[in-house]
mmCIF file of C-alpha atoms in Angstrom:
data_model
loop_
_atom_site.group_PDB
_atom_site.id
_atom_site.type_symbol
_atom_site.label_atom_id
_atom_site.label_comp_id
_atom_site.label_asym_id
_atom_site.label_seq_id
_atom_site.Cartn_x
_atom_site.Cartn_y
_atom_site.Cartn_z
ATOM 1 C CA MET A 423 52.686 43.247 -2.811
ATOM 2 C CA ASP A 424 51.144 40.995 -0.180
ATOM 3 C CA ALA A 425 50.190 37.776 -1.810
ATOM 4 C CA SER A 426 47.815 36.732 1.000
ATOM 5 C CA ARG A 427 45.901 40.000 0.682
ATOM 6 C CA TRP A 428 45.827 40.331 -3.573
ATOM 7 C CA TRP A 429 42.378 40.519 -3.928
ATOM 8 C CA GLU A 430 42.392 43.617 -1.773
ATOM 9 C CA THR A 431 44.312 45.179 -4.943
ATOM 10 C CA LEU A 432 41.670 44.726 -7.126
ATOM 11 C CA GLY A 433 39.363 46.989 -8.785
ATOM 12 C CA PRO A 434 35.878 47.583 -7.658
ATOM 13 C CA TYR A 435 34.266 45.568 -10.533
ATOM 14 C CA ALA A 436 36.500 42.329 -9.889
ATOM 15 C CA ARG A 437 35.710 42.455 -6.548
ATOM 16 C CA ALA A 438 32.233 42.401 -7.110
ATOM 17 C CA ASP A 439 32.560 39.683 -9.107
ATOM 18 C CA LEU A 440 34.334 37.483 -6.520
ATOM 19 C CA GLU A 441 31.346 38.586 -4.254
ATOM 20 C CA GLN A 442 29.073 36.626 -6.340
ATOM 21 C CA LEU A 443 31.170 33.499 -6.422
ATOM 22 C CA TRP A 444 30.635 30.818 -3.640
ATOM 23 C CA ILE A 445 33.108 27.663 -3.053
ATOM 24 C CA PRO A 446 32.309 24.509 -1.310
ATOM 25 C CA VAL A 447 34.663 24.708 1.782
ATOM 26 C CA GLY A 448 34.219 21.351 3.493
ATOM 27 C CA LEU A 449 31.785 18.409 4.515
ATOM 28 C CA PRO A 450 30.115 19.319 7.519
ATOM 29 C CA GLY A 451 28.691 15.591 8.247
ATOM 30 C CA PHE A 452 25.682 14.955 10.496
ATOM 31 C CA GLN A 453 24.472 17.974 12.599
ATOM 32 C CA GLY A 454 22.132 16.899 15.158
ATOM 33 C CA GLU A 455 22.182 18.799 18.314
ATOM 34 C CA SER A 456 25.122 21.077 17.217
ATOM 35 C CA LYS A 457 22.314 23.229 14.860
ATOM 36 C CA ALA A 458 22.647 26.074 16.684
ATOM 37 C CA ARG A 459 26.152 26.148 17.561
ATOM 38 C CA ARG A 460 27.174 25.766 14.147
ATOM 39 C CA GLN A 461 25.309 28.374 12.501
ATOM 40 C CA ALA A 462 26.612 30.801 15.409
ATOM 41 C CA VAL A 463 30.369 29.425 14.282
ATOM 42 C CA LEU A 464 29.630 30.153 10.540
ATOM 43 C CA ASP A 465 27.775 33.070 10.977
ATOM 44 C CA GLU A 466 30.817 34.665 13.154
ATOM 45 C CA ARG A 467 33.402 33.454 10.651
ATOM 46 C CA PHE A 468 31.876 34.359 7.262
ATOM 47 C CA GLY A 469 28.850 36.655 8.147
ATOM 48 C CA PRO A 470 25.203 35.435 8.060
ATOM 49 C CA ASP A 471 24.912 36.135 4.399
ATOM 50 C CA GLY A 472 28.386 34.557 3.614
ATOM 51 C CA TRP A 473 27.940 31.213 3.697
ATOM 52 C CA ARG A 474 25.290 28.413 3.015
ATOM 53 C CA ILE A 475 24.496 24.742 2.930
ATOM 54 C CA GLY A 476 24.373 23.145 -0.495
ATOM 55 C CA HIS A 477 23.915 19.661 -1.380
ATOM 56 C CA ILE A 478 25.927 17.962 -4.548
ATOM 57 C CA VAL A 479 23.151 15.676 -6.365
ATOM 58 C CA ARG A 480 24.246 14.233 -9.572
ATOM 59 C CA GLY A 481 27.189 16.087 -9.955
ATOM 60 C CA ARG A 482 25.726 19.602 -9.155
ATOM 61 C CA ILE A 483 25.735 21.781 -6.192
ATOM 62 C CA VAL A 484 21.937 22.584 -5.315
ATOM 63 C CA SER A 485 19.966 23.881 -2.438
ATOM 64 C CA PRO A 486 18.679 22.026 0.169
ATOM 65 C CA ALA A 487 14.956 22.814 -1.362
ATOM 66 C CA ILE A 488 16.059 21.141 -4.333
ATOM 67 C CA ALA A 489 17.937 18.149 -2.795
ATOM 68 C CA ILE A 490 14.964 17.292 -0.603
ATOM 69 C CA LEU A 491 13.195 16.424 -3.327
ATOM 70 C CA ASP A 492 15.096 13.260 -3.737
ATOM 71 C CA TYR A 493 14.970 12.456 -0.060
ATOM 72 C CA GLU A 494 10.787 12.728 -0.248
ATOM 73 C CA GLU A 495 11.330 10.276 -3.428
ATOM 74 C CA ALA A 496 12.914 7.807 -1.472
ATOM 75 C CA TYR A 497 10.164 7.689 0.894
ATOM 76 C CA ARG A 498 7.485 7.670 -1.982
ATOM 77 C CA ARG A 499 8.866 4.615 -3.653
ATOM 78 C CA PHE A 500 9.540 2.795 -0.257
ATOM 79 C CA LEU A 501 6.125 3.160 0.654
ATOM 80 C CA ARG A 502 4.623 2.294 -2.580
ATOM 81 C CA ASP A 503 6.269 -0.550 -2.708
ATOM 82 C CA ARG A 504 4.993 -1.998 0.753
ATOM 83 C CA PRO A 505 1.335 -1.609 0.939
ATOM 84 C CA ALA A 506 1.172 -3.715 4.163
ATOM 85 C CA LEU A 507 3.412 -0.893 5.812
ATOM 86 C CA VAL A 508 0.952 1.716 3.977
ATOM 87 C CA ARG A 509 -2.331 0.099 5.334
ATOM 88 C CA PHE A 510 -0.706 -0.172 9.067
ATOM 89 C CA LEU A 511 -0.203 3.317 9.102
ATOM 90 C CA VAL A 512 -3.588 4.471 7.982
ATOM 91 C CA THR A 513 -5.284 2.205 9.976
ATOM 92 C CA THR A 514 -3.463 2.253 13.199
ATOM 93 C CA CYS A 515 -1.721 5.594 13.369
ATOM 94 C CA GLY A 516 -3.237 9.084 13.499
ATOM 95 C CA ASN A 517 0.326 10.866 13.051
ATOM 96 C CA VAL A 518 3.848 10.349 12.837
ATOM 97 C CA TYR A 519 6.987 12.191 14.743
ATOM 98 C CA ASP A 520 10.440 12.299 14.902
ATOM 99 C CA ASP A 521 12.100 13.401 18.053
ATOM 100 C CA ASN A 522 9.371 15.741 19.790
ATOM 101 C CA VAL A 523 5.591 15.125 19.366
ATOM 102 C CA THR A 524 5.584 19.171 18.431
ATOM 103 C CA ASN A 525 6.918 17.839 15.224
ATOM 104 C CA VAL A 526 3.402 16.823 13.926
ATOM 105 C CA HIS A 527 2.771 20.693 13.345
ATOM 106 C CA ASP A 528 5.519 20.908 10.983
ATOM 107 C CA ALA A 529 4.338 20.617 7.248
ATOM 108 C CA GLU A 530 7.575 21.976 5.575
ATOM 109 C CA TYR A 531 11.225 21.004 5.180
ATOM 110 C CA GLU A 532 12.341 24.377 6.011
ATOM 111 C CA GLN A 533 13.076 24.136 10.079
ATOM 112 C CA SER A 534 15.117 27.232 11.336
ATOM 113 C CA HIS A 535 12.606 27.205 14.406
ATOM 114 C CA THR A 536 13.507 23.738 15.575
ATOM 115 C CA HIS A 537 16.046 22.245 17.800
ATOM 116 C CA LEU A 538 16.888 19.136 15.290
ATOM 117 C CA ASN A 539 15.649 19.049 11.636
ATOM 118 C CA HIS A 540 13.476 16.197 11.294
ATOM 119 C CA TYR A 541 12.532 15.257 7.858
ATOM 120 C CA GLN A 542 11.155 11.567 7.838
ATOM 121 C CA ASP A 543 8.059 12.397 9.394
ATOM 122 C CA ILE A 544 7.127 14.952 6.846
ATOM 123 C CA SER A 545 8.065 12.593 3.928
ATOM 124 C CA VAL A 546 5.456 10.161 5.554
ATOM 125 C CA ARG A 547 3.069 12.390 5.831
ATOM 126 C CA ARG A 548 3.201 14.095 2.674
ATOM 127 C CA VAL A 549 3.402 10.392 0.772
ATOM 128 C CA VAL A 550 0.325 9.318 2.537
ATOM 129 C CA ALA A 551 -1.754 12.490 1.769
ATOM 130 C CA GLU A 552 -0.945 11.939 -2.074
ATOM 131 C CA LEU A 553 -2.178 8.488 -1.650
ATOM 132 C CA VAL A 554 -5.450 9.715 -0.502
ATOM 133 C CA ASP A 555 -6.206 11.322 -4.005
ATOM 134 C CA ASP A 556 -4.757 8.058 -5.908
ATOM 135 C CA PRO A 557 -7.542 5.808 -6.915
ATOM 136 C CA GLY A 558 -5.167 2.596 -6.812
ATOM 137 C CA TRP A 559 -5.033 2.994 -3.041
ATOM 138 C CA PRO A 560 -8.215 2.280 -1.564
ATOM 139 C CA ASP A 561 -7.137 1.742 1.978
ATOM 140 C CA VAL A 562 -6.026 5.335 2.067
ATOM 141 C CA ALA A 563 -9.124 7.462 2.459
ATOM 142 C CA GLU A 564 -9.806 11.316 3.356
ATOM 143 C CA THR A 565 -9.988 11.785 6.923
ATOM 144 C CA PRO A 566 -11.384 14.848 8.534
ATOM 145 C CA VAL A 567 -9.274 17.801 9.744
ATOM 146 C CA GLU A 568 -9.565 17.593 13.350
ATOM 147 C CA THR A 569 -7.728 17.339 16.640
ATOM 148 C CA VAL A 570 -7.814 14.084 18.562
ATOM 149 C CA ASP A 571 -6.275 11.954 21.428
ATOM 150 C CA LEU A 572 -3.481 9.739 20.052
ATOM 151 C CA THR A 573 -1.642 7.095 22.018
ATOM 152 C CA ASP A 574 2.137 7.002 21.716
ATOM 153 C CA LEU A 575 2.640 3.520 20.787
ATOM 154 C CA GLY A 576 6.533 3.794 22.488
ATOM 155 C CA THR A 577 5.567 5.491 25.771
ATOM 156 C CA GLY A 578 1.588 5.040 26.251
ATOM 157 C CA VAL A 579 1.236 8.795 26.788
ATOM 158 C CA VAL A 580 -1.908 10.259 25.495
ATOM 159 C CA HIS A 581 -1.376 13.372 23.347
ATOM 160 C CA ARG A 582 -4.002 15.876 21.696
ATOM 161 C CA LEU A 583 -2.811 16.293 18.494
ATOM 162 C CA PRO A 584 -4.078 16.924 14.862
ATOM 163 C CA ARG A 585 -4.573 13.973 12.692
ATOM 164 C CA ALA A 586 -2.562 13.701 9.508
ATOM 165 C CA ARG A 587 -4.562 13.411 6.031
ATOM 166 C CA GLY A 588 -5.233 9.837 5.300
ATOM 167 C CA PHE A 589 -4.317 8.634 8.900
ATOM 168 C CA ALA A 590 -7.612 7.014 10.642
ATOM 169 C CA GLY A 591 -5.995 5.580 13.569
ATOM 170 C CA SER A 592 -5.726 6.544 17.233
ATOM 171 C CA ALA A 593 -1.890 5.496 17.639
ATOM 172 C CA LEU A 594 1.018 8.197 17.375
ATOM 173 C CA LEU A 595 4.340 6.608 15.845
ATOM 174 C CA GLN A 596 7.717 7.851 16.818
ATOM 175 C CA ILE A 597 10.011 7.352 13.581
ATOM 176 C CA ARG A 598 13.709 7.634 15.203
ATOM 177 C CA ASP A 599 16.072 5.096 16.662
ATOM 178 C CA PRO A 600 16.035 1.189 16.894
ATOM 179 C CA LEU A 601 14.013 1.350 20.225
ATOM 180 C CA SER A 602 11.118 3.623 18.626
ATOM 181 C CA PRO A 603 8.034 1.759 17.224
ATOM 182 C CA GLY A 604 8.572 3.248 13.635
ATOM 183 C CA TYR A 605 12.121 2.608 13.178
ATOM 184 C CA LEU A 606 11.279 0.468 9.916
ATOM 185 C CA LEU A 607 10.690 3.858 8.343
ATOM 186 C CA ASN A 608 14.078 5.677 9.763
ATOM 187 C CA PRO A 609 15.816 7.204 7.038
ATOM 188 C CA ALA A 610 18.881 5.007 7.728
ATOM 189 C CA VAL A 611 16.498 1.763 6.642
ATOM 190 C CA VAL A 612 14.974 3.348 3.769
ATOM 191 C CA PRO A 613 17.146 2.910 0.304
ATOM 192 C CA VAL A 614 18.297 5.737 -1.661
ATOM 193 C CA HIS A 615 16.280 5.076 -4.841
ATOM 194 C CA ASP A 616 18.846 6.508 -7.374
ATOM 195 C CA PRO A 617 22.117 4.662 -7.514
ATOM 196 C CA ALA A 618 23.596 8.394 -8.824
ATOM 197 C CA LEU A 619 22.811 9.388 -5.249
ATOM 198 C CA ILE A 620 24.982 7.050 -3.333
ATOM 199 C CA THR A 621 28.305 8.182 -1.927
ATOM 200 C CA THR A 622 30.853 7.276 0.551
ATOM 201 C CA LEU A 623 33.867 8.505 2.282
ATOM 202 C CA PRO A 624 36.386 5.625 3.875
ATOM 203 C CA GLY A 625 36.989 6.501 6.912
ATOM 204 C CA ARG A 626 33.790 7.998 7.711
ATOM 205 C CA ASP A 627 31.862 6.151 10.446
ATOM 206 C CA ASP A 628 28.470 7.915 11.336
ATOM 207 C CA TRP A 629 25.490 6.368 12.899
ATOM 208 C CA TYR A 630 23.866 5.946 9.678
ATOM 209 C CA HIS A 631 26.623 4.058 8.174
ATOM 210 C CA VAL A 632 26.122 1.260 10.983
ATOM 211 C CA GLU A 633 22.394 1.118 10.792
ATOM 212 C CA GLY A 634 19.827 -0.064 8.334
ATOM 213 C CA CYS A 635 21.263 -0.131 4.739
ATOM 214 C CA GLY A 636 24.209 1.957 5.643
ATOM 215 C CA HIS A 637 25.695 4.066 2.993
ATOM 216 C CA LEU A 638 22.834 2.935 0.540
ATOM 217 C CA SER A 639 20.664 4.912 2.743
ATOM 218 C CA VAL A 640 18.326 8.043 2.100
ATOM 219 C CA GLU A 641 19.996 9.540 5.251
ATOM 220 C CA ALA A 642 23.554 8.722 3.883
ATOM 221 C CA PHE A 643 22.644 10.499 0.930
ATOM 222 C CA TRP A 644 21.592 13.394 2.698
ATOM 223 C CA GLN A 645 24.528 13.809 4.950
ATOM 224 C CA MET A 646 27.273 12.582 2.553
ATOM 225 C CA SER A 647 26.302 14.977 0.059
ATOM 226 C CA LYS A 648 25.836 18.289 2.088
ATOM 227 C CA VAL A 649 28.722 20.808 1.758
ATOM 228 C CA VAL A 650 29.082 24.224 3.143
ATOM 229 C CA GLU A 651 29.453 26.736 0.705
ATOM 230 C CA ALA A 652 31.270 30.174 1.379
ATOM 231 C CA ARG A 653 31.533 33.524 -0.759
ATOM 232 C CA TYR A 654 34.886 33.597 -2.233
ATOM 233 C CA ASP A 655 35.320 37.029 -0.999
ATOM 234 C CA ARG A 656 34.445 35.923 2.741
ATOM 235 C CA TRP A 657 36.723 32.722 2.262
ATOM 236 C CA LEU A 658 39.823 34.784 1.216
ATOM 237 C CA ALA A 659 39.576 36.903 4.115
ATOM 238 C CA LEU A 660 40.065 34.041 6.420
ATOM 239 C CA GLY A 661 43.804 34.102 5.689
ATOM 240 C CA ASP A 662 45.812 31.615 7.287
ATOM 241 C CA GLU A 663 42.677 30.017 8.406
ATOM 242 C CA ARG A 664 41.587 28.980 4.819
ATOM 243 C CA SER A 665 43.101 25.482 5.379
ATOM 244 C CA THR A 666 40.855 24.901 8.126
ATOM 245 C CA PRO A 667 37.440 26.852 7.420
ATOM 246 C CA LEU A 668 35.079 24.563 9.199
ATOM 247 C CA ALA A 669 36.926 24.141 12.443
ATOM 248 C CA GLY A 670 34.928 24.230 15.428
ATOM 249 C CA ILE A 671 31.572 23.361 13.989
#
């Protein structure tokens, strides 16, 4: 028997069981502009239905939809601890964005349609919208659902965009790199709220390790907890390439 193809000798029920098992095959790290290429490589290697992204959160592998709740919670606590920052946002700004002003149209964290993922602006909008309904935050009031002229604080360009709920100002705030006006809300600056989510990996030195609060940030949690999972049968089918399942991503 060929030991490298042992699973092919199994009966149909045993093979069906293996098809239902998933195994973490590596840490992909920061995605950035490699989003489309990474998906294409993994689709080719495992099949579109043979891989997925998971996050290790408090010792369990969970879906991004579950892990993002902790990401948002970090922003919730960060903003609630800083009333002056909230007051600035709701009186000066009309909306926030990450890499592109079109980000303001996204309300959901699932972003298969975007060139880059953007989560920080969505978290900020969601938290502020919650504060509208909280009587303990009188500075945050309901705002009309309307499209208005917003002036980008970083570029001075005026954009016609929807106003975010609770944002009563006329400015547009970019939350991105240290040169952006909203860097104080960058996910490398916002600390993770639960010590159980803090992870580090000696030798890993990505941008979020050298900015803000480094490996203690919500960005570090998000990136360091991320794993690629593969269906076990698809991983087995890689043969000798099983040792390098994420090569080329």
